[in-house]
Every structure is written in structure tokens, then in C-alpha cells.
Short mmCIF file of C-alpha atoms in Angstrom, two decimals:
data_model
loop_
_atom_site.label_atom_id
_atom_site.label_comp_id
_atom_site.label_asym_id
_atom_site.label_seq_id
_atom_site.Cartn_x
_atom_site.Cartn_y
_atom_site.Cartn_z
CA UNK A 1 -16.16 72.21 37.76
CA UNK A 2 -16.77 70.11 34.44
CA UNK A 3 -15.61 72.27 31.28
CA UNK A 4 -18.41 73.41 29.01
CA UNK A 5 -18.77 70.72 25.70
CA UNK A 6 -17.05 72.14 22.55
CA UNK A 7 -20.15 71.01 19.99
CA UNK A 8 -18.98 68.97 17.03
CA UNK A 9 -20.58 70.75 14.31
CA UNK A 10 -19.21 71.85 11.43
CA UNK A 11 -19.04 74.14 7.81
CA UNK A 12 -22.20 74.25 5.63
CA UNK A 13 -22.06 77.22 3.80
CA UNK A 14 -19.36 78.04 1.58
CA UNK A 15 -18.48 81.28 3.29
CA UNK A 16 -18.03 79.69 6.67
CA UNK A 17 -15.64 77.30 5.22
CA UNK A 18 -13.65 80.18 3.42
CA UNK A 19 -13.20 81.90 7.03
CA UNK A 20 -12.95 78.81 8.84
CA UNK A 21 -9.91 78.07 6.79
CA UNK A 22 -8.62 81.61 6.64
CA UNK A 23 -8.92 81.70 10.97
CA UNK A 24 -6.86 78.19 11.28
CA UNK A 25 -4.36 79.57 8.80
CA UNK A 26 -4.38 82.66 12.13
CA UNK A 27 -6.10 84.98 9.10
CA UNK A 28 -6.85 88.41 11.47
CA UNK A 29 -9.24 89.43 8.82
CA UNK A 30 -11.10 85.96 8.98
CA UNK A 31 -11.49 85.90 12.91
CA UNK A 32 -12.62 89.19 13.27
CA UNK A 33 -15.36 88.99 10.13
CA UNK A 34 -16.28 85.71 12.34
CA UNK A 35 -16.43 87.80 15.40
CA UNK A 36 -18.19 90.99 14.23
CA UNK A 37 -20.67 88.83 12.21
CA UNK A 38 -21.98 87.30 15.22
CA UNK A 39 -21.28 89.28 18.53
CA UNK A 40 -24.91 90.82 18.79
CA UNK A 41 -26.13 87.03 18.54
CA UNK A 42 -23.61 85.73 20.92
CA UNK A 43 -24.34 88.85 23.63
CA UNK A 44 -27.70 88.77 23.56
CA UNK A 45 -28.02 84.94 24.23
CA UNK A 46 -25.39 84.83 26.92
CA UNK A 47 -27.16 88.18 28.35
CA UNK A 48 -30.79 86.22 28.02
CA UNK A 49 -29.06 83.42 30.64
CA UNK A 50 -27.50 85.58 32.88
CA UNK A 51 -29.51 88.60 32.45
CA UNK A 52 -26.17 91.03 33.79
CA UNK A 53 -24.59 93.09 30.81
CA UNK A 54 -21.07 92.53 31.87
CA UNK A 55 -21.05 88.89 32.60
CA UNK A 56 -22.58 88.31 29.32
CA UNK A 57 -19.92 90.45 27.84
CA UNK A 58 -17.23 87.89 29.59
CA UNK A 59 -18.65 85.12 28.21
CA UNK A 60 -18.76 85.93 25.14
CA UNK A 61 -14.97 86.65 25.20
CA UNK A 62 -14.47 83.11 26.99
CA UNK A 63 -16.79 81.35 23.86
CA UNK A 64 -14.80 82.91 21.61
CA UNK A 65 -11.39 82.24 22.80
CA UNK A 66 -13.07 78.40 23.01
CA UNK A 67 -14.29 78.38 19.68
CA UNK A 68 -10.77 79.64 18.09
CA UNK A 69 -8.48 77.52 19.95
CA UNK A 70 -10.72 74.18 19.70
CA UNK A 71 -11.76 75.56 15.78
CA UNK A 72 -10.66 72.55 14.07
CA UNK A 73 -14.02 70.87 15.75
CA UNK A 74 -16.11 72.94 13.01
CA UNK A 75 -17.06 70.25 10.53
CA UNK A 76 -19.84 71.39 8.80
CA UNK A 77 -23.29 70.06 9.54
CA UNK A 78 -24.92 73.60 11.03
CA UNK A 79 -23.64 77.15 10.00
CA UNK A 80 -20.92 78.91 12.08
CA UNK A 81 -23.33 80.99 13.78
CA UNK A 82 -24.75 77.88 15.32
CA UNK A 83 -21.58 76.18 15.95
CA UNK A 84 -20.72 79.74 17.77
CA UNK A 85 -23.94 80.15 19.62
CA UNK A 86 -24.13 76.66 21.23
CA UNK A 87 -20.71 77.06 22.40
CA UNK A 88 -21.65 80.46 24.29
CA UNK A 89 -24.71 79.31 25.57
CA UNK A 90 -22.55 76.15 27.43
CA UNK A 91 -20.36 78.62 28.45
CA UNK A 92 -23.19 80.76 30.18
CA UNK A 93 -25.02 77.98 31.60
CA UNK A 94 -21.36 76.92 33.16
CA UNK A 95 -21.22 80.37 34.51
CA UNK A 96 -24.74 80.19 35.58
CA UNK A 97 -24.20 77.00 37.60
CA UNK A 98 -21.18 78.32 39.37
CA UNK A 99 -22.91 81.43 40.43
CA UNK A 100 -26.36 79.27 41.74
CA UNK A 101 -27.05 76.11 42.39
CA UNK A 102 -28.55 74.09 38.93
CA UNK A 103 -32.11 74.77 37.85
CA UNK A 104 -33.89 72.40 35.87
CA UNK A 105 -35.56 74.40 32.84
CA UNK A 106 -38.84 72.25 33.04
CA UNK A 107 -39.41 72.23 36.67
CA UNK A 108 -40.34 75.84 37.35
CA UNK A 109 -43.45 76.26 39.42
CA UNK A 110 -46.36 77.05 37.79
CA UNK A 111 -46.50 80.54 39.73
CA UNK A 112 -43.36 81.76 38.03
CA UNK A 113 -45.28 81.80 34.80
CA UNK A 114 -46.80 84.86 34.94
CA UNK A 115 -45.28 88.28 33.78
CA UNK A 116 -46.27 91.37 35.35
CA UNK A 117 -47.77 93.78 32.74
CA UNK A 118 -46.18 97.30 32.45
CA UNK A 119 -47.96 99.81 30.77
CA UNK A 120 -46.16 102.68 29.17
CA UNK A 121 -46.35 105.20 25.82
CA UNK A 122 -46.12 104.14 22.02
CA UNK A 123 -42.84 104.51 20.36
CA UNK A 124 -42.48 108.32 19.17
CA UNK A 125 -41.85 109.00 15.63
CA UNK A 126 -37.98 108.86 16.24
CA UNK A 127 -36.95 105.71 17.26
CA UNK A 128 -33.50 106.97 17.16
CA UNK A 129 -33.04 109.84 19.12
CA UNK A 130 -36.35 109.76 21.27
CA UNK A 131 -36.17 109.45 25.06
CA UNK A 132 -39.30 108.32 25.12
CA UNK A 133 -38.37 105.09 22.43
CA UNK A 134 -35.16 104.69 24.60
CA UNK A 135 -37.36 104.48 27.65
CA UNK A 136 -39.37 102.26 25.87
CA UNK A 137 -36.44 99.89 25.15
CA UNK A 138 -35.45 99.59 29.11
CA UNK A 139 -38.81 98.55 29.52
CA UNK A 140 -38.91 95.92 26.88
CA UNK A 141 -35.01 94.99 28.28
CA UNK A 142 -36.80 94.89 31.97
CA UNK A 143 -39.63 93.12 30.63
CA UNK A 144 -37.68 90.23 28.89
CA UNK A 145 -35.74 89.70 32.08
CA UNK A 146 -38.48 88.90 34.24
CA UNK A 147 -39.77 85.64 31.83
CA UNK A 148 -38.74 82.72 33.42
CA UNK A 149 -35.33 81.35 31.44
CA UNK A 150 -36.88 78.47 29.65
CA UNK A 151 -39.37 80.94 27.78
CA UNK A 152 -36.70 83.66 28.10
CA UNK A 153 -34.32 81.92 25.91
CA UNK A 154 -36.64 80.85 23.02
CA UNK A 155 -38.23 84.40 23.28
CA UNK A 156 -34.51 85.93 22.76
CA UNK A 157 -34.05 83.53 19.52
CA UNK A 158 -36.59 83.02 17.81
CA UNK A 159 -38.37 87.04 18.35
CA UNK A 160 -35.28 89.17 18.80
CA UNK A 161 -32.77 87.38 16.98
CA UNK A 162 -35.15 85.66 14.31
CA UNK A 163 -33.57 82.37 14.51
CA UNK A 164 -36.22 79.87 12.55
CA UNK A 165 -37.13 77.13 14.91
CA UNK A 166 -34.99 74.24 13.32
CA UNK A 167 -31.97 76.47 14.43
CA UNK A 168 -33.30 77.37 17.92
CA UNK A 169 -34.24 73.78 18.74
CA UNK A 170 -30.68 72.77 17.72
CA UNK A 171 -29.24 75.35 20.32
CA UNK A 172 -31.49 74.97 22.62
CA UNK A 173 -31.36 70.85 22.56
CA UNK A 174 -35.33 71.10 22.86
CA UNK A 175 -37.37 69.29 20.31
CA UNK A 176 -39.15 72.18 17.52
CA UNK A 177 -42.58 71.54 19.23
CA UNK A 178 -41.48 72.51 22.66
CA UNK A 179 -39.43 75.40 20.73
CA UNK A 180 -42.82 76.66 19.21
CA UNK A 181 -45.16 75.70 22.78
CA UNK A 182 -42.37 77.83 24.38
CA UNK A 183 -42.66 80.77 22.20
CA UNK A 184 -46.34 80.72 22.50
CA UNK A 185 -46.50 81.23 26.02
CA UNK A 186 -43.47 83.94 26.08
CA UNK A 187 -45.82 85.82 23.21
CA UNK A 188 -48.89 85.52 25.76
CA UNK A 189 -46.78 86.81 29.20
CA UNK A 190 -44.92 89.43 26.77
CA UNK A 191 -47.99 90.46 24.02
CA UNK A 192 -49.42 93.78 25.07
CA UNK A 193 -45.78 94.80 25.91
CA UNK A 194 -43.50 93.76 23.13
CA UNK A 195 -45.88 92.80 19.89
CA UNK A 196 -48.27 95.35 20.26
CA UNK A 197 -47.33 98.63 22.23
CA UNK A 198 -43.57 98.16 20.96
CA UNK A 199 -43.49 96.41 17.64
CA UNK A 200 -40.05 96.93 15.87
CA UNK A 201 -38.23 98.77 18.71
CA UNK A 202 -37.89 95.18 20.40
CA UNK A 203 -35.12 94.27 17.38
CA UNK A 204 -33.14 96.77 19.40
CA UNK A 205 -33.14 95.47 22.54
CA UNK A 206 -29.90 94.63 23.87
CA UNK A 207 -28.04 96.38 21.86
CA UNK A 208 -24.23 95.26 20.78
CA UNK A 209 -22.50 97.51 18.69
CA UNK A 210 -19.88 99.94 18.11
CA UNK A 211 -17.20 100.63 20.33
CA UNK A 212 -18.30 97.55 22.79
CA UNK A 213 -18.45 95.38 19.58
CA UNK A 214 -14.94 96.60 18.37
CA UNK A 215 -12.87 96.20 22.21
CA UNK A 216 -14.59 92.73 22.29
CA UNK A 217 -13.45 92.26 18.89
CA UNK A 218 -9.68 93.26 19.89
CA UNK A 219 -9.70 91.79 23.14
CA UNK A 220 -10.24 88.54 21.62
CA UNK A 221 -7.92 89.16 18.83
CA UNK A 222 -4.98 90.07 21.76
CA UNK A 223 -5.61 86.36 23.60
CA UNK A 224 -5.34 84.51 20.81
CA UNK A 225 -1.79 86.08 19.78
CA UNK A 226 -2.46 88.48 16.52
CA UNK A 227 -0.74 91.52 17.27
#
């Protein structure tokens, strides 16, 4: 099975190249700031590919023990983040294709581009500790899954991660237009759900924090050698 691509892209912003120094020099501080700084961005695109919370979880670990070793590939023409997120998505595409046969992301039928509309409450006043929001948030979760992945994807950028659409048509590899045709459509299959009944409970979908965030974190931290 061909190896996922290690992107050549590289450090634009001063404070990538201060921890992209700081993690070749094998800096523990630097790699985990790197890690913590961008594991809710890394899960939740992995997760919008494979749609299964513990595979995405895997390949996260596998994107960042690929990023780390191969790290000297960071040059500097996209942020870190980017540099980071391509490298996971290739990762869970490579995953993808071992677990099912290769699907083209521009050749779905035309049938699977409908969405089933589910109906359910507005968000309570307590988006915290309300059943109802949590509820609310498997539904949104349930909702995002069943877009086909080609709308999926730029849905889980550009809404839920608020990635502009220079950045998600470089990690995609999809030209802006397509990015912004893409997310149009998405909106229209996902609109009653997500922008109107849900509104900001959506920026908590797929959540990636915490205690997960932190054994991620130190799991990566143990394969790569810092004690």
C-alpha cells in the first residue's frame, strides 16, 4: 500500500518557526504546544473522513508521529496548522482506502445528495449542562455524517473549524470556487438543522478536549522518545 505524501510546506509565521526549531532541537514543550494547538483541528478532519471516533483518534496519532519524524519538510510557505492538517487528511484517506475500495469525490450519484431532515428542539438556555443541547449536538454529529464526503469535508472546515477558503482549498487540493460551490450545497442539505435550529452549538461538535486531548498528547510524546 503506497505511503501517504509528507506535503512540502513550510514556516510562515514567526511562532511556527520558533516551535518548529524548538521540536527538531526534541524541545517537549515545543511538540506538545504543536500538538495541543491543533488536535481538535486534526480530530475533527480525520473524524469528517472516516466518520468513527476511534479511528480518527489513530490517525491522528499516526499524522503526528509523521509530521515529527519527517519535520525537517516544514519550510514555510503555509502555517503549521496546514502543513499538519494535510498530512492527517493523507493519512485518513490512506486509511480510508484500505478499509474500502477508492471513491472518487466527484463521481457520487446525484441521489446521494440529499440529506434527510431531522427535526428536533432549540438549544436550551444552558448549552453546557443541558441534555437537551447535548442531544442536540448528537444530532448535529449524526447529521454531518450523513453528507456525502466531498461536501462533508468542506462543511467540517470551512463551518466548524472556520478555515477561510484559501486554506481549505489548499487542504483539500480543490480550486476556492469548488471550495465555496461545495459549501453552498452542504449549507442547503444541512440549513434548517445546523444554521438555523442549532446556531453556535455546531462549534461544539466533535468535541476534542481534555483528558482525550492530553493521552493523545502523551502517547505521541512516548513514540517519539521524550520520556
Amino acid at each position: 500500500m503506497r505511503q501517504a505524501q509528507i506535503p512540502q510546506i513550510a514556516p510562515v509565521e514567526s511562532g511556527d518557526t520558533e516551535l518548529v526549531r524548538r521540536a527538531l532541537a526534541r524541545d517537549e514543550a515545543a511538540v506538545r504546544a504543536i500538538m495541543q494547538a491543533n488536535n481538535r483541528r486534526l480530530y475533527r478532519l480525520a473524524r469528517g473522513i472516516l466518520r468513527n471516533d476511534g479511528e480518527a483518534e489513530d490517525v491522528v496519532q499516526e499524522a503526528y508521529v509523521r509530521a515529527f519524524t519527517h519535520l525537517e519538510n516544514f519550510r514555510g510557505d503555509s502555517s503549521l496548522s496546514t502543513w499538519l492538517s494535510r498530512i492527517a487528511m493523507n493519512e485518513a484517506l490512506g486509511w480510508l482506502r484500505r478499509r474500502r475500495p477508492a471513491v472518487e469525490l466527484d463521481s457520487l450519484p446525484q441521489g446521494a445528495l440529499e440529506a434527510e431532515i431531522i427535526q428536533f428542539p432549540l438549544a436550551a438556555a444552558d448549552p453546557e449542562k443541558s441534555m437537551a443541547q447535548r442531544e442536540i449536538q448528537a444530532v448535529v454529529e449524526h447529521a454531518i455524517d450523513e453528507l456525502p464526503e466531498a461536501f462533508r469535508l468542506v462543511f467540517i472546515t470551512r463551518v466548524i473549524e472556520g478555515m477561510n477558503v484559501e486554506e481549505t482549498a489548499e487542504i483539500l487540493s480543490l480550486k476556492p470556487e469548488t471550495v465555496k460551490s461545495r459549501l453552498h450545497r452542504a449549507r442547503t442539505m444541512l440549513r434548517d438543522i445546523v444554521e438555523k435550529k442549532i446556531g453556535p452549538v455546531v462549534m461544539e461538535a466533535f468535541p476534542f478536549a481534555g483528558k482525550r486531548c492530553e493521552r493523545l498528547t502523551d502517547t505521541v510524546l512516548k513514540r517519539l522518545g521524550f520520556d
